[in-house]
Structure formats: structure tokens, C-alpha cells
Short mmCIF file of C-alpha atoms and ligand atoms in Angstrom, two decimals:
data_model
loop_
_atom_site.label_atom_id
_atom_site.label_comp_id
_atom_site.label_asym_id
_atom_site.label_seq_id
_atom_site.Cartn_x
_atom_site.Cartn_y
_atom_site.Cartn_z
CA MET A 1173 -0.06 0.19 0.19
CA LYS A 1174 2.89 2.38 0.45
CA ASN A 1175 3.35 2.43 -3.75
CA THR A 1176 -0.17 4.19 -3.88
CA ALA A 1177 0.44 7.85 -4.74
CA LYS A 1178 2.92 6.39 -7.10
CA ILE A 1179 0.37 3.80 -8.22
CA HIS A 1180 -2.22 6.85 -8.27
CA GLN A 1181 -0.08 9.34 -10.05
CA HIS A 1182 1.39 6.81 -12.78
CA PHE A 1183 -2.14 5.05 -13.87
CA LEU A 1184 -4.87 7.19 -13.19
CA LEU A 1185 -5.44 9.76 -16.88
CA ASN A 1186 -4.13 13.00 -14.86
CA THR A 1187 -7.42 15.22 -15.00
CA TYR A 1188 -7.55 15.91 -11.82
CA PRO A 1189 -4.67 18.32 -9.13
CA TYR A 1190 -3.22 15.56 -7.64
CA ARG A 1191 -3.40 16.65 -3.56
CA GLY A 1192 -0.81 14.98 -2.35
CA LYS A 1193 -2.79 12.11 0.20
CA VAL A 1194 -3.43 9.10 0.30
CA PHE A 1195 -6.83 8.73 2.43
CA THR A 1196 -7.98 4.82 2.92
CA ARG A 1197 -10.59 5.25 6.17
CA ALA A 1198 -13.17 7.81 7.62
CA ARG A 1199 -14.29 8.08 10.29
CA GLY A 1200 -16.70 10.73 11.64
CA ASN A 1201 -16.53 14.31 9.77
CA TYR A 1202 -13.11 13.22 9.56
CA LEU A 1203 -10.75 11.98 6.41
CA ILE A 1204 -7.87 9.44 7.69
CA ASP A 1205 -4.86 9.78 5.87
CA ASP A 1206 -2.88 6.33 5.62
CA SER A 1207 -0.21 7.10 8.33
CA GLY A 1208 -3.94 7.42 10.29
CA GLN A 1209 -3.53 11.16 10.90
CA GLU A 1210 -7.29 12.99 11.20
CA TYR A 1211 -8.55 15.86 8.70
CA LEU A 1212 -11.54 17.59 9.05
CA ASP A 1213 -12.81 16.71 5.49
CA LEU A 1214 -14.99 20.96 4.90
CA MET A 1215 -14.98 19.60 1.14
CA THR A 1216 -17.28 16.47 0.81
CA ASN A 1217 -16.03 15.37 -2.10
CA TYR A 1218 -17.32 18.74 -3.70
CA GLY A 1219 -20.03 18.20 -1.62
CA VAL A 1220 -21.38 14.43 -1.52
CA SER A 1221 -20.79 13.12 2.03
CA ILE A 1222 -23.61 15.36 3.46
CA PHE A 1223 -23.46 13.84 6.75
CA GLY A 1224 -19.86 12.76 7.45
CA TYR A 1225 -18.90 9.08 6.93
CA SER A 1226 -20.47 7.88 10.37
CA GLU A 1227 -23.81 8.16 10.01
CA GLN A 1228 -25.09 4.32 11.13
CA SER A 1229 -29.11 4.70 9.62
CA LEU A 1230 -26.76 5.57 5.92
CA LEU A 1231 -25.11 3.18 5.85
CA ASN A 1232 -27.09 0.44 7.66
CA ALA A 1233 -29.94 1.92 4.66
CA LEU A 1234 -26.97 0.51 2.18
CA LYS A 1235 -25.78 -2.38 3.74
CA ARG A 1236 -29.40 -3.47 4.01
CA GLN A 1237 -29.68 -3.28 0.15
CA ILE A 1238 -26.53 -4.39 -0.85
CA ASP A 1239 -27.47 -7.98 0.94
CA LEU A 1240 -31.11 -7.55 -0.54
CA LEU A 1241 -30.91 -6.43 -3.76
CA PRO A 1242 -27.59 -3.98 -5.31
CA THR A 1243 -29.54 -3.77 -8.43
CA LEU A 1244 -32.82 -3.60 -10.18
CA HIS A 1245 -33.24 -2.14 -14.05
CA CYS A 1246 -35.86 0.50 -14.32
CA SER A 1247 -37.82 -1.56 -16.33
CA PHE A 1248 -39.11 -3.71 -13.12
CA ALA A 1249 -40.92 -1.95 -10.24
CA ASN A 1250 -38.38 -2.38 -6.45
CA ASP A 1251 -40.04 -0.50 -3.35
CA VAL A 1252 -37.49 1.30 -2.18
CA ARG A 1253 -37.15 3.45 -5.88
CA ALA A 1254 -40.49 3.71 -5.91
CA GLU A 1255 -41.13 5.85 -2.28
CA VAL A 1256 -38.11 7.29 -3.35
CA ALA A 1257 -39.65 9.12 -6.02
CA LYS A 1258 -42.64 9.64 -4.90
CA GLN A 1259 -40.94 11.82 -1.16
CA LEU A 1260 -38.91 13.48 -4.04
CA VAL A 1261 -41.66 14.54 -5.93
CA LYS A 1262 -43.62 15.66 -2.29
CA ARG A 1263 -40.08 17.36 -1.12
CA ALA A 1264 -39.31 19.13 -3.95
CA GLY A 1265 -43.06 20.55 -4.58
CA GLY A 1266 -44.56 23.08 -6.98
CA LYS A 1267 -44.86 21.28 -10.63
CA LEU A 1268 -41.96 19.19 -10.33
CA LYS A 1269 -44.19 16.16 -10.41
CA LYS A 1270 -41.97 12.92 -12.63
CA VAL A 1271 -38.77 11.61 -11.29
CA TYR A 1272 -36.02 10.47 -14.02
CA PHE A 1273 -33.17 8.57 -12.01
CA GLY A 1274 -29.34 8.84 -12.90
CA ASN A 1275 -26.25 8.22 -11.79
CA SER A 1276 -24.00 12.14 -11.88
CA GLY A 1277 -24.39 15.54 -11.94
CA ALA A 1278 -23.26 15.96 -15.61
CA GLU A 1279 -25.87 13.12 -16.66
CA ALA A 1280 -28.88 14.80 -14.74
CA VAL A 1281 -28.02 18.18 -16.99
CA GLU A 1282 -27.80 16.13 -19.88
CA ALA A 1283 -31.17 14.44 -19.62
CA ALA A 1284 -32.35 17.73 -18.77
CA LEU A 1285 -31.36 19.69 -21.43
CA LYS A 1286 -32.73 16.75 -23.77
CA PHE A 1287 -36.34 17.14 -21.92
CA ALA A 1288 -36.41 20.67 -22.35
CA LEU A 1289 -35.38 20.31 -25.62
CA LEU A 1290 -37.59 17.41 -26.73
CA SER A 1291 -40.91 18.97 -24.41
CA SER A 1292 -40.40 22.65 -26.16
CA GLY A 1293 -39.54 21.53 -29.40
CA ARG A 1294 -37.99 24.81 -29.69
CA SER A 1295 -34.06 25.01 -30.74
CA LYS A 1296 -32.00 27.46 -27.95
CA ILE A 1297 -31.02 27.41 -24.41
CA ILE A 1298 -29.64 30.07 -22.52
CA SER A 1299 -27.14 29.57 -19.85
CA MET A 1300 -25.28 32.22 -17.36
CA LYS A 1301 -21.77 33.51 -17.80
CA GLY A 1302 -19.69 31.86 -15.33
CA ALA A 1303 -22.34 28.68 -15.31
CA PHE A 1304 -21.12 25.22 -14.40
CA HIS A 1305 -22.90 22.23 -15.14
CA GLY A 1306 -20.37 19.52 -15.53
CA LYS A 1307 -17.92 18.31 -18.64
CA THR A 1308 -19.42 15.40 -20.93
CA LEU A 1309 -20.58 17.11 -23.92
CA ALA A 1310 -24.05 18.99 -23.83
CA ALA A 1311 -23.20 19.99 -19.74
CA LEU A 1312 -20.32 21.57 -20.45
CA SER A 1313 -22.41 23.46 -23.62
CA VAL A 1314 -23.74 24.88 -20.71
CA THR A 1315 -20.83 25.37 -18.64
CA ASN A 1316 -19.34 28.44 -19.35
CA SER A 1317 -15.66 28.24 -18.66
CA SER A 1318 -13.17 28.29 -21.37
CA LYS A 1319 -10.84 26.34 -19.11
CA TYR A 1320 -12.74 22.95 -19.51
CA ARG A 1321 -14.34 23.97 -23.07
CA SER A 1322 -10.87 24.45 -24.59
CA GLY A 1323 -10.39 23.06 -27.96
CA LEU A 1324 -13.95 21.52 -27.94
CA GLU A 1325 -15.92 24.89 -29.00
CA LYS A 1326 -16.42 23.58 -32.23
CA GLN A 1327 -18.28 20.64 -31.22
CA LEU A 1328 -20.75 22.34 -28.20
CA VAL A 1329 -24.03 22.89 -28.88
CA PRO A 1330 -24.58 26.68 -28.75
CA VAL A 1331 -26.07 28.61 -26.45
CA SER A 1332 -26.40 31.81 -25.44
CA PHE A 1333 -24.72 33.69 -21.98
CA ALA A 1334 -26.69 36.02 -19.97
CA GLN A 1335 -24.94 37.45 -17.44
CA PHE A 1336 -25.14 35.78 -13.91
CA ASN A 1337 -27.43 38.14 -11.81
CA ASP A 1338 -28.04 40.66 -14.52
CA ILE A 1339 -31.87 40.43 -15.16
CA GLU A 1340 -31.92 42.81 -18.35
CA SER A 1341 -28.74 40.29 -19.67
CA LEU A 1342 -31.14 37.86 -20.08
CA ARG A 1343 -34.14 39.78 -21.11
CA ALA A 1344 -32.11 40.54 -24.44
CA VAL A 1345 -31.20 36.85 -24.93
CA ALA A 1346 -35.35 35.25 -24.22
CA ASN A 1347 -37.19 35.61 -27.05
CA GLU A 1348 -39.88 32.77 -27.90
CA GLU A 1349 -37.06 30.43 -30.00
CA VAL A 1350 -35.55 29.31 -26.58
CA ALA A 1351 -36.00 26.02 -24.57
CA ALA A 1352 -35.07 26.52 -21.83
CA VAL A 1353 -33.13 28.97 -19.43
CA ILE A 1354 -31.06 26.32 -17.31
CA ILE A 1355 -28.79 28.27 -14.28
CA GLU A 1356 -27.55 27.08 -10.65
CA PRO A 1357 -29.83 29.23 -7.85
CA ILE A 1358 -26.48 29.90 -6.31
CA GLN A 1359 -23.14 29.02 -8.63
CA GLY A 1360 -20.87 26.97 -6.84
CA GLU A 1361 -17.84 26.03 -9.31
CA THR A 1362 -16.86 29.59 -10.01
CA GLY A 1363 -17.16 31.41 -6.57
CA ILE A 1364 -20.09 31.36 -4.64
CA ILE A 1365 -22.00 33.81 -6.10
CA VAL A 1366 -25.43 34.41 -3.99
CA PRO A 1367 -27.67 36.01 -6.51
CA ASP A 1368 -30.04 39.48 -5.02
CA GLN A 1369 -33.01 38.55 -3.52
CA HIS A 1370 -35.32 39.34 -5.98
CA TYR A 1371 -33.38 38.21 -9.80
CA LEU A 1372 -34.34 34.97 -10.22
CA GLN A 1373 -38.31 35.55 -9.69
CA ASP A 1374 -38.02 37.50 -12.49
CA VAL A 1375 -35.83 35.01 -14.57
CA ALA A 1376 -39.08 33.38 -13.25
CA LYS A 1377 -41.40 35.45 -14.53
CA ILE A 1378 -39.17 36.37 -17.83
CA CYS A 1379 -39.91 31.70 -18.54
CA HIS A 1380 -42.84 32.70 -17.87
CA GLN A 1381 -43.13 35.75 -20.67
CA PHE A 1382 -41.99 33.44 -23.35
CA SER A 1383 -43.20 30.21 -21.76
CA ILE A 1384 -39.74 29.51 -21.64
CA LEU A 1385 -38.88 25.82 -19.09
CA LEU A 1386 -36.79 27.18 -16.21
CA ILE A 1387 -34.36 24.75 -15.65
CA ALA A 1388 -32.38 24.71 -11.77
CA ASP A 1389 -28.90 23.00 -11.42
CA GLU A 1390 -29.38 22.40 -7.44
CA ILE A 1391 -26.55 19.40 -8.13
CA GLN A 1392 -24.46 21.31 -5.53
CA SER A 1393 -27.25 23.95 -3.88
CA GLY A 1394 -29.84 21.70 -3.39
CA THR A 1395 -30.73 18.12 -0.85
CA GLY A 1396 -30.35 20.81 2.14
CA ARG A 1397 -27.09 22.15 1.19
CA THR A 1398 -28.44 25.70 1.66
CA GLY A 1399 -30.99 25.27 4.63
CA ARG A 1400 -33.56 24.23 2.83
CA PHE A 1401 -34.03 21.20 1.01
CA LEU A 1402 -34.18 23.17 -2.51
CA ALA A 1403 -32.13 26.92 -2.64
CA VAL A 1404 -34.95 27.49 -4.87
CA HIS A 1405 -37.42 27.01 -2.07
CA HIS A 1406 -35.84 30.63 -0.84
CA TYR A 1407 -37.43 32.66 -3.67
CA GLY A 1408 -40.70 30.86 -3.94
CA ILE A 1409 -40.17 30.42 -7.13
CA GLU A 1410 -41.16 26.38 -9.49
CA PRO A 1411 -39.08 25.59 -11.68
CA ASP A 1412 -40.27 23.40 -14.97
CA ILE A 1413 -36.95 21.25 -14.55
CA VAL A 1414 -34.23 20.57 -11.15
CA CYS A 1415 -31.43 19.48 -10.86
CA LEU A 1416 -30.48 16.79 -8.54
CA GLY A 1417 -26.86 15.19 -7.49
CA LYS A 1418 -23.48 15.22 -4.78
CA GLY A 1419 -25.19 14.19 -1.48
CA ILE A 1420 -28.50 12.86 -2.73
CA GLY A 1421 -27.73 9.48 -3.33
CA GLY A 1422 -26.22 9.15 0.24
CA GLY A 1423 -22.40 8.59 -1.08
CA MET A 1424 -23.81 6.38 -3.69
CA PRO A 1425 -23.42 8.10 -8.04
CA SER A 1426 -26.29 10.13 -8.85
CA GLY A 1427 -27.83 12.18 -10.86
CA TYR A 1428 -31.48 12.84 -10.38
CA VAL A 1429 -34.44 14.77 -12.46
CA LEU A 1430 -37.31 15.84 -11.29
CA LEU A 1431 -39.89 17.75 -13.88
CA SER A 1432 -43.58 19.04 -14.69
CA THR A 1433 -46.00 16.85 -15.65
CA ALA A 1434 -46.50 19.22 -18.72
CA VAL A 1435 -43.01 18.27 -20.17
CA ALA A 1436 -42.94 14.57 -18.27
CA ASP A 1437 -46.10 14.04 -20.64
CA LYS A 1438 -43.76 15.08 -23.94
CA ILE A 1439 -41.13 12.39 -23.42
CA SER A 1440 -41.53 9.28 -25.26
CA ARG A 1441 -40.22 5.73 -24.16
CA ALA A 1442 -36.44 4.54 -24.30
CA MET A 1443 -35.97 8.97 -25.43
CA GLN A 1444 -33.80 8.86 -22.16
CA THR A 1445 -32.99 5.55 -19.77
CA SER A 1446 -29.42 4.30 -18.22
CA THR A 1447 -27.94 0.82 -17.28
CA PHE A 1448 -27.53 1.84 -13.52
CA GLY A 1449 -30.10 4.74 -12.57
CA GLY A 1450 -32.04 3.97 -10.00
CA ASN A 1451 -30.50 1.68 -8.58
CA PRO A 1452 -31.80 0.32 -5.46
CA VAL A 1453 -28.80 1.03 -3.47
CA THR A 1454 -28.02 4.88 -4.35
CA CYS A 1455 -32.00 4.70 -3.62
CA ALA A 1456 -31.29 3.87 -0.26
CA GLY A 1457 -29.23 6.26 -0.04
CA THR A 1458 -31.43 8.66 -1.13
CA HIS A 1459 -34.30 7.63 1.30
CA ALA A 1460 -32.06 7.36 4.21
CA VAL A 1461 -30.66 11.13 3.14
CA LEU A 1462 -34.27 12.74 3.02
CA ARG A 1463 -34.97 10.68 6.64
CA LEU A 1464 -32.18 11.96 8.15
CA LEU A 1465 -33.21 16.22 6.29
CA THR A 1466 -36.42 16.82 8.56
CA ASP A 1467 -37.07 20.73 9.19
CA GLU A 1468 -34.73 20.45 11.91
CA GLN A 1469 -31.94 19.58 10.45
CA LEU A 1470 -32.70 22.08 7.83
CA ALA A 1471 -32.44 24.83 10.64
CA THR A 1472 -29.82 23.56 11.61
CA ILE A 1473 -28.02 24.03 8.69
CA SER A 1474 -28.96 27.70 8.25
CA GLU A 1475 -27.87 28.44 11.83
CA LEU A 1476 -24.44 26.70 11.12
CA GLY A 1477 -24.20 28.13 8.11
CA SER A 1478 -24.55 31.03 9.88
CA TYR A 1479 -21.98 31.00 12.47
CA PHE A 1480 -19.61 29.83 10.35
CA MET A 1481 -20.29 33.00 7.33
CA GLU A 1482 -20.38 35.63 11.01
CA LYS A 1483 -16.98 34.42 12.32
CA LEU A 1484 -14.99 34.11 9.29
CA LYS A 1485 -16.56 37.85 9.12
CA THR A 1486 -14.88 38.94 12.58
CA ILE A 1487 -11.10 37.94 10.67
CA GLN A 1488 -9.63 41.45 9.89
CA SER A 1489 -7.96 40.98 7.00
CA ASP A 1490 -7.20 42.72 3.33
CA ASN A 1491 -6.49 39.22 2.54
CA ILE A 1492 -10.13 38.83 2.96
CA ILE A 1493 -12.37 40.43 -0.19
CA GLU A 1494 -15.11 39.10 0.89
CA VAL A 1495 -17.41 35.75 2.83
CA ARG A 1496 -19.85 35.03 0.90
CA GLY A 1497 -22.96 31.91 1.04
CA LYS A 1498 -25.95 30.57 2.21
CA GLY A 1499 -26.26 27.68 4.63
CA LEU A 1500 -23.38 25.70 4.12
CA MET A 1501 -22.04 26.67 1.12
CA ILE A 1502 -19.72 29.21 1.83
CA GLY A 1503 -16.92 30.49 -0.02
CA ILE A 1504 -14.13 33.03 1.08
CA GLU A 1505 -12.50 35.32 -1.87
CA VAL A 1506 -9.32 36.12 -1.17
CA SER A 1507 -6.57 38.61 -2.91
CA VAL A 1508 -3.65 36.39 -1.79
CA ASP A 1509 -2.90 32.93 -3.95
CA ARG A 1510 -5.87 31.07 -2.85
CA ASP A 1511 -3.97 27.46 -3.62
CA GLN A 1512 -1.34 28.43 -1.15
CA VAL A 1513 -4.07 29.26 0.99
CA LEU A 1514 -5.68 25.64 0.51
CA LYS A 1515 -1.77 24.34 0.95
CA GLU A 1516 -1.71 25.57 3.87
CA LEU A 1517 -4.65 24.53 5.43
CA GLN A 1518 -4.29 21.13 4.26
CA GLN A 1519 -1.23 20.86 6.63
CA GLU A 1520 -3.40 21.76 8.95
CA HIS A 1521 -5.73 19.01 9.16
CA ILE A 1522 -8.29 21.32 7.27
CA ILE A 1523 -9.72 19.67 3.54
CA ALA A 1524 -10.89 22.54 1.62
CA CYS A 1525 -11.49 23.40 -2.17
CA PRO A 1526 -11.47 25.95 -5.03
CA ALA A 1527 -13.94 27.70 -7.04
CA GLY A 1528 -13.54 29.88 -9.50
CA GLU A 1529 -9.20 31.44 -9.63
CA SER A 1530 -10.18 33.08 -5.98
CA VAL A 1531 -12.39 31.59 -3.75
CA VAL A 1532 -11.63 29.27 -0.72
CA ARG A 1533 -14.72 26.89 -0.55
CA PHE A 1534 -15.68 25.77 1.57
CA LEU A 1535 -18.85 22.45 1.26
CA PRO A 1536 -18.78 21.28 5.15
CA PRO A 1537 -20.89 18.37 6.15
CA TYR A 1538 -24.30 19.05 8.03
CA THR A 1539 -22.93 16.98 10.87
CA ILE A 1540 -20.51 19.83 11.52
CA THR A 1541 -20.29 20.99 15.14
CA LYS A 1542 -19.57 24.67 17.24
CA ALA A 1543 -16.29 23.82 18.16
CA GLU A 1544 -14.93 22.52 14.34
CA ILE A 1545 -15.45 26.27 13.46
CA ASP A 1546 -14.61 27.67 15.67
CA ARG A 1547 -11.12 25.97 15.27
CA ILE A 1548 -11.68 26.82 11.29
CA VAL A 1549 -12.19 29.98 11.45
CA GLN A 1550 -8.51 30.04 14.18
CA VAL A 1551 -6.99 28.47 11.23
CA VAL A 1552 -8.36 30.50 8.62
CA GLU A 1553 -7.37 34.19 10.42
CA LYS A 1554 -3.19 32.39 11.86
CA ILE A 1555 -3.51 31.51 7.88
CA ILE A 1556 -4.65 34.96 5.99
CA GLY A 1557 -5.48 37.13 8.62
CA ALA A 1558 -3.73 40.09 8.45
C1 LIG B 1766 -23.89 22.50 -10.02
C2 LIG B 1766 -23.34 21.57 -10.58
N1 LIG B 1766 -23.36 20.73 -12.08
C3 LIG B 1766 -23.16 19.99 -13.04
C4 LIG B 1766 -22.52 19.22 -11.71
C5 LIG B 1766 -21.59 18.36 -12.27
O1 LIG B 1766 -21.66 16.97 -11.82
P1 LIG B 1766 -21.07 15.85 -11.46
O2 LIG B 1766 -19.62 16.41 -10.82
O3 LIG B 1766 -21.62 14.65 -10.76
O4 LIG B 1766 -21.12 15.06 -12.99
C6 LIG B 1766 -21.86 19.82 -10.75
C7 LIG B 1766 -19.99 19.08 -10.03
O5 LIG B 1766 -19.53 20.16 -9.32
C8 LIG B 1766 -22.27 20.93 -9.93
O6 LIG B 1766 -21.61 22.20 -8.64
#
């Protein structure tokens, strides 16, 4: 096992930055490296491990389902999957009445775009500047990052990009030819950008005016991350399509699309399927996650998020441009070398992740404690304070 790092770097396709650690176990909110050292995990695999690593009800649900029936194609019915679909519809509310089960965020975005194009009969799509929706070809087409699109521009689906949080910019490109506007209610990858309170409502109004479908990509902001089941619940809007991923599968690969009846009714059989989509183990994970995400838990996420952000804002430092976020989706924009900050946090046994060019992103588990937050703030202050 000693050579894990070397083997990893030699045999894995080199598309990920290597963060210089080998983790072999985890406990609670901590990853444990190959020498037994614990690291407080605020990256949570980019927002997947929302209840840390030791939530027994979740782990038991997964283990039980592996014994009962680990995989079953969606052309048969399964008790856990059917129940999960029913509960997802109930929790999402609004117009969302049907569920499509896929295996990753990008796959959910692909399906959502197909559903919008097929059901509307229109051909144009609007996304946002700074948007991140994944790296498969259609998802990449609505992702607005030259870093990821470079070399593929000609192969991507044509998309108009409006300025995020600028309603006039959307108004300028919205018309009756547009099938869908796809939007992250809070932009994650580009730097935890929270829009103005009325912005998303205005987006919904423009969509309504031109009968454009509104797709909310809640892969990062959903599943309780911001203190509500969906981030759009803060803003009182009802998207036609919602994408979920990351934490929704209880740690198992997942990417779900929730859609309105009006959209669902126009999707014909076999247009979108997936061998592994809706496999009972992932669904058991989702079932456990939904059970854990009570109103009290959502209130705790909001409270912990406010506590965390308030504490970070007390740090007096010219190196901090802004602390921002919602719930436990938090970013610190820094004027110093961001990657160096991440490195120093890691040396202090705190794992965070990057966003944009200059943001340190925290996506902590919902099980984080105030004592752990206090320690993180102390370490952040030591690294970038004054
Ligand atoms: C908002 C959003 N959409 C889509 C994706 C893509 O998800 P995946 O990496 O599971 O394909 C991500 C991943 O970070 C995301 O944050």
C-alpha cells in the first residue's frame, strides 16, 4: 500500500490536480490518511458526504440494500425506488411531479436539456456566464468556462450566455425560440455567487412571458446545502425541471431530474434510459438522506452556516475580499494566492476546495460542530489574517 500515491499518479488519467494525500478510511467528519492522521473534511468530495462518514442509519440502509437487491433495471418496479420517487416529488414541491434517475450531475444536466428540447420543440438554450453544469458534451455546452471548453468549442451545442444576476442581460436574449434557461440558483464552481433576492423571481417571470422552461441546477445547492431542501425554496420560484446530484445519493453515484407533468408528458418511451439509473442501493442512500433531512436538520444547517459566516467575517484582514454564501455553501474570496491557502489549510489538517480563481470553498458536512467551526476560523485567521 506504500506506493499508492505513485501508482495513482502513474495509472490514473491525469485530469485531476493531485492533492498529495492518500486517504484510506474516514470517521465522522474526518478523513484518515495512510499514517492514521485525521483531516477535518470541508470539501466532502465536492459536496457529496453531507452527513460525514459515520451516519449509521445511512450506512445500514446501504448495507441492507446490498444484501437485498443491489441493482434492478428501471423496467421493473422496486419498493425503495418507488418510495424515493414519491418522496422526492413531495419534498421538491411546485410543478415537479416526475423523477428520472441517473448516475451523475452531468448526466442529470444532459437529460434535463434533452427533456427541455424535446418537450418544447424549440432549439435554443440560455445559460449564464460563470455557470458550471458538468463536463460531458451537452453539460459542457452550458458550462461557461474557457478552461473546460478549450479545444471543443466547435463540437459544443450553441448556447447564449446571459450575465448572472443581471436581469436585463437575460431579457436581451430571451424569446419564443428559446427552449430553456438553465441556472444554478447559487453559482458554486465559479465562486459561490449568491444572486439578489428578486433576481430568480425575475428570471422565472421572463421564462413565463416567453413560455421558456426554467431548469434549476441544484446539484450543488440542493439536498439541504443552503438550509432548504432546494435553494429555489428560498426564492419562491417553481422551476419546470430541477437537477439533483452529489449528496442526494447518500454517497452513491447519483444524478436525478425532477420534471413537471407538462414536460414529462412529452417525453416518449426509450428517449432517456440508464442501465444503473435508480439502482436500489443509491435509492436506499437517498431514502436515508431524505429521512435525515428533517425540518430541524435544515434549520441547523442555516444556523451553522450563519454562525460560520459571521465568525469568518470577524477576521480582520486585507487578504479577505469577501465572505459569502448561504447555509453551508460558503466561500472566502481572497486577494492572496488561493491555492497556497488551500495548501496551508491542508497542512493544518483541514481540507477545503477551490472555486473560481480566488475563492476558498467550504462545503462542510451538515454534522459539523460549532467547536469545529471555531477551530477552522482560528486556522483561517492564522493563515490569511492581518
Ligand atoms: C451545479 C453543478 N452542476 C453539475 C455538476 C456536475 O456534476 P458531476 O461532477 O457529478 O457530473 C456539478 C459538479 O460540481 C455542479 O456543481
